Coordinates of C-alpha atoms in Angstrom, one line a residue:
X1 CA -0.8 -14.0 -2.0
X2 CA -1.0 -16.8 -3.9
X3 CA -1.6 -15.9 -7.5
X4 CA 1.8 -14.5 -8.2
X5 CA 2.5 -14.3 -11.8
X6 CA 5.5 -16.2 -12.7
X7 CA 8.2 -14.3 -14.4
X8 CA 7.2 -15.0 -17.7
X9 CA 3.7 -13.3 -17.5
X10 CA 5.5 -10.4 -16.0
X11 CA 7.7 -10.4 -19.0
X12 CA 5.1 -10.8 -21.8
X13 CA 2.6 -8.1 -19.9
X14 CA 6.0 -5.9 -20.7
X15 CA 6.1 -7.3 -24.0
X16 CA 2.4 -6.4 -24.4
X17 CA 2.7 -3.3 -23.1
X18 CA 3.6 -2.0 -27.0
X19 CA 5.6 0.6 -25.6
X20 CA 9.8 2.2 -25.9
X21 CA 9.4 2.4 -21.8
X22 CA 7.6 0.3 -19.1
X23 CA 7.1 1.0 -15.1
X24 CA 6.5 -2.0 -13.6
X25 CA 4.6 -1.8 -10.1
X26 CA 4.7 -5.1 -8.3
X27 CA 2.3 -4.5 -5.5
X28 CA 3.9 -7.6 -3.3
X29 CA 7.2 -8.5 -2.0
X30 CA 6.7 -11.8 -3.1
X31 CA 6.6 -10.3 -6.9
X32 CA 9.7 -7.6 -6.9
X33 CA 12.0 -10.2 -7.2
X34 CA 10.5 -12.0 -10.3
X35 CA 10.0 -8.3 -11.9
X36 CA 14.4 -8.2 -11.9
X37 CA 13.8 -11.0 -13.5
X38 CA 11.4 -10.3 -15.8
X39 CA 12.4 -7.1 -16.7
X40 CA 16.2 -9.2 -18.0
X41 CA 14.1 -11.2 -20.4
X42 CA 12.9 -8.7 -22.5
X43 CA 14.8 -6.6 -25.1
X44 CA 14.4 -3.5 -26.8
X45 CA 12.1 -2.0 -24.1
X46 CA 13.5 0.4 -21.6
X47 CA 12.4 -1.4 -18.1
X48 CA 12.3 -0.1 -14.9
X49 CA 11.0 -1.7 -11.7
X50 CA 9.5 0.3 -8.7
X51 CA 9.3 -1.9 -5.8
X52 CA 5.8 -1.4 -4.6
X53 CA 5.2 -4.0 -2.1
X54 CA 1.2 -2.6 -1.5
X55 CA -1.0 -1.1 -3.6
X56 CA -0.9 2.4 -1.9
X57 CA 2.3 2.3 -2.4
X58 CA 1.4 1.7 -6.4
X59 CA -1.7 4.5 -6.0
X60 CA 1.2 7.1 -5.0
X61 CA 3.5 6.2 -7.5
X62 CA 0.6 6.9 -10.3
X63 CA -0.2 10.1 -8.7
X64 CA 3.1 11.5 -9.4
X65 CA 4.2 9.8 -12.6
X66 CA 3.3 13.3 -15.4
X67 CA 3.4 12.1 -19.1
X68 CA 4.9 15.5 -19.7
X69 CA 8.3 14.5 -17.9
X70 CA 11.4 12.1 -19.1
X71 CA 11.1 8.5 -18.4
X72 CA 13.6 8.3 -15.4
X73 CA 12.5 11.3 -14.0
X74 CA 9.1 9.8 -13.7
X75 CA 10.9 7.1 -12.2
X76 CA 12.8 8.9 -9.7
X77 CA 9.6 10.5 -8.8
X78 CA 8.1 7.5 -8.3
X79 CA 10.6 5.9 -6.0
X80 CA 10.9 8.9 -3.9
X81 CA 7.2 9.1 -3.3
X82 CA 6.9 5.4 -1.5
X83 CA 10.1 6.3 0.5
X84 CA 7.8 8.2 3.0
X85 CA 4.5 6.7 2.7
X86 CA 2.9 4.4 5.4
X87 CA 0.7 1.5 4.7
X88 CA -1.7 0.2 7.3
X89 CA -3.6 -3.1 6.1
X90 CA -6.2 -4.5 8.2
X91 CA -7.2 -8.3 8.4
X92 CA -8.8 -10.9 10.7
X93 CA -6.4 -13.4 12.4
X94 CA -7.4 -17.4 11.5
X95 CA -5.5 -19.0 14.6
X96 CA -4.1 -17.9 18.1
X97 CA -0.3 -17.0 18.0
X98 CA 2.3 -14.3 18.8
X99 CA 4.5 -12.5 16.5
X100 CA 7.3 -10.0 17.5
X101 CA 6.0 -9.6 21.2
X102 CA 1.8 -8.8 20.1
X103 CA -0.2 -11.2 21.1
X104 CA -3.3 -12.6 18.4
X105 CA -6.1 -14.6 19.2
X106 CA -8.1 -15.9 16.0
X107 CA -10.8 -13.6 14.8
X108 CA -9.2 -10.7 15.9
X109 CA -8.5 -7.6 13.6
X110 CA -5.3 -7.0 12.7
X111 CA -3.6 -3.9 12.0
X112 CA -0.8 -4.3 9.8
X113 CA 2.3 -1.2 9.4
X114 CA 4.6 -1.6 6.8
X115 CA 4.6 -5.2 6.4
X116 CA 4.6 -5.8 10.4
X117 CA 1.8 -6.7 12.6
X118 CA 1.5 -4.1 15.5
X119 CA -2.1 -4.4 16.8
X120 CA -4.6 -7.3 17.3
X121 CA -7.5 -6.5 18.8
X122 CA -11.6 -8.4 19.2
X123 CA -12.8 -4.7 18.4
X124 CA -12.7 -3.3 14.4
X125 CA -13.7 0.6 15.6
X126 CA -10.6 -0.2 18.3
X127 CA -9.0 -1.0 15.8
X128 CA -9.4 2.0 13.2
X129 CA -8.7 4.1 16.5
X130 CA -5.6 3.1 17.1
X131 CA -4.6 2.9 13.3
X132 CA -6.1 7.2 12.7
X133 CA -3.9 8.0 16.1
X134 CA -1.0 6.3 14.5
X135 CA -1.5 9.0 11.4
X136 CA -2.5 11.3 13.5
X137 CA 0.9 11.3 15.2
X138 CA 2.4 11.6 12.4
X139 CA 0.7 14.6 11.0
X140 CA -0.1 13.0 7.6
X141 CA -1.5 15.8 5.1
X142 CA -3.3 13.4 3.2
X143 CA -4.5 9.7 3.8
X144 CA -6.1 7.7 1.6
X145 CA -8.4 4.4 2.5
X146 CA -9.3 1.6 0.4
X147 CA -12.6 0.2 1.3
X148 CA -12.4 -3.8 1.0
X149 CA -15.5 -5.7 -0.3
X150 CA -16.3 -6.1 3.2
X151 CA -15.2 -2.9 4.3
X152 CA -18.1 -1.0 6.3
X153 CA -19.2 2.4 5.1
X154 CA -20.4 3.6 8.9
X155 CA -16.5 3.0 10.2
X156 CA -15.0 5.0 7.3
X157 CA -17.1 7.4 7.7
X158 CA -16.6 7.7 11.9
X159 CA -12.6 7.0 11.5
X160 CA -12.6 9.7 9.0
X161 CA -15.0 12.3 10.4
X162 CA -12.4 11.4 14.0
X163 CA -9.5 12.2 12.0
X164 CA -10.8 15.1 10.3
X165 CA -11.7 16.6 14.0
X166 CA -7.9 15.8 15.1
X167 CA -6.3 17.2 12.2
X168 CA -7.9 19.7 10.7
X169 CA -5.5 19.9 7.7
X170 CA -5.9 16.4 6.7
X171 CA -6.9 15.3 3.5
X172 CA -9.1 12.2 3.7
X173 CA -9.6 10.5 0.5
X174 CA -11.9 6.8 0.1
X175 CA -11.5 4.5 -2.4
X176 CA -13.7 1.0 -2.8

C-alpha cells in the first residue's frame, strides 16, 4: 500500500510500453486516480484505464482481453468482467478495533469483501469456512485463489476439496 507509483512512472511505463494502444490495470484504489492522470500526460498512445482495484480483478481482465479483437472491445470486455466478480482478501488484524459494526481483536484473520471487512475471527480454517459459504451462496462457477507467501497448502487444499463437495460445478483454480 505504500509503494504507489507516482503518476509519472505510470506515465513513462505507458510511454515504455512501445505500443499504438495501452490497458492500464491499476490493481489499487489508491492508483486509479493517478492512472487518469497519467494516462493525460502522454500523447500519441491510445490509453485506456480499467479500474482494477485487486489483482483478481486484473487476473479476470487478462483472461478475457483476445489479441484477435479491436482495442475498445477488449476494453469493454474487460470492464464488464470485474463488474460481477467478488474479491475476498484475507489478512491478520495488528490492533483491537471495530469497523462498520464487526468487532477485531489483533491477530485475528480477517476476511476482507470487496474492499470491506466482514469477518474477524482467532481461527484461519473458520475463517476460509465462512469465506467458501460466502461463494457458495452465490453459486460461483469458477473461483480462483492466490496462495500468499505464507499461504498454507493443507487449507487450500481442505477449503477447496469443501467447496468442490458443495458445488459440484465449481471450478477451483490455485495460484501462488
Amino acid at each position: 500500500q505504500t509503494l504507489n507509483p507516482s503518476i509519472e512512472d505510470i506515465a513513462k511505463a505507458i510511454e515504455n510500453a512501445n505500443a499504438d494502444n495501452v490497458i492500464v490495470l491499476p490493481n489499487n484504489s489508491n492508483i486509479i486516480m493517478a492512472a487518469y492522470a497519467a494516462k493525460d500526460l502522454v500523447e500519441g498512445v491510445n490509453v485506456e484505464i480499467i479500474p482494477t482495484k485487486y489483482m483478481t480483478q486484473a487476473i479476470e481482465c487478462l483472461v478475457h482481453f483476445s489479441p484477435s479483437v479491436e482495442f475498445n472491445v477488449n476494453v469493454e470486455m474487460m470492464n464488464d468482467a470485474i463488474e460481477e466478480l467478488v474479491n475476498f482478501e484475507i489478512t491478520t488484524a495488528i490492533k483491537d478495533t471495530s469497523i462498520e459494526g464487526v468487532e477485531i481483536k489483533a491477530n485475528d484473520y480477517l476476511g476482507i469483501k470487496n474492499g470491506k471487512i466482514v469477518y474477524s475471527m482467532p481461527n484461519i480454517e473458520d475463517l476460509l469456512k465462512n469465506i467458501a459459504d460466502d461463494f457458495i451462496k452465490l453459486d460461483c462457477e469458477h473461483i480462483t485463489i492466490l496462495k500468499g507467501v505464507d499461504g498454507e497448502e493443507s487449507l487450500i487444499t481442505s477449503i477447496s476439496e469443501y467447496i468442490e463437495e458443495e458445488c459440484a460445478f465449481t471450478e477451483i483454480e490455485v495460484h501462488d
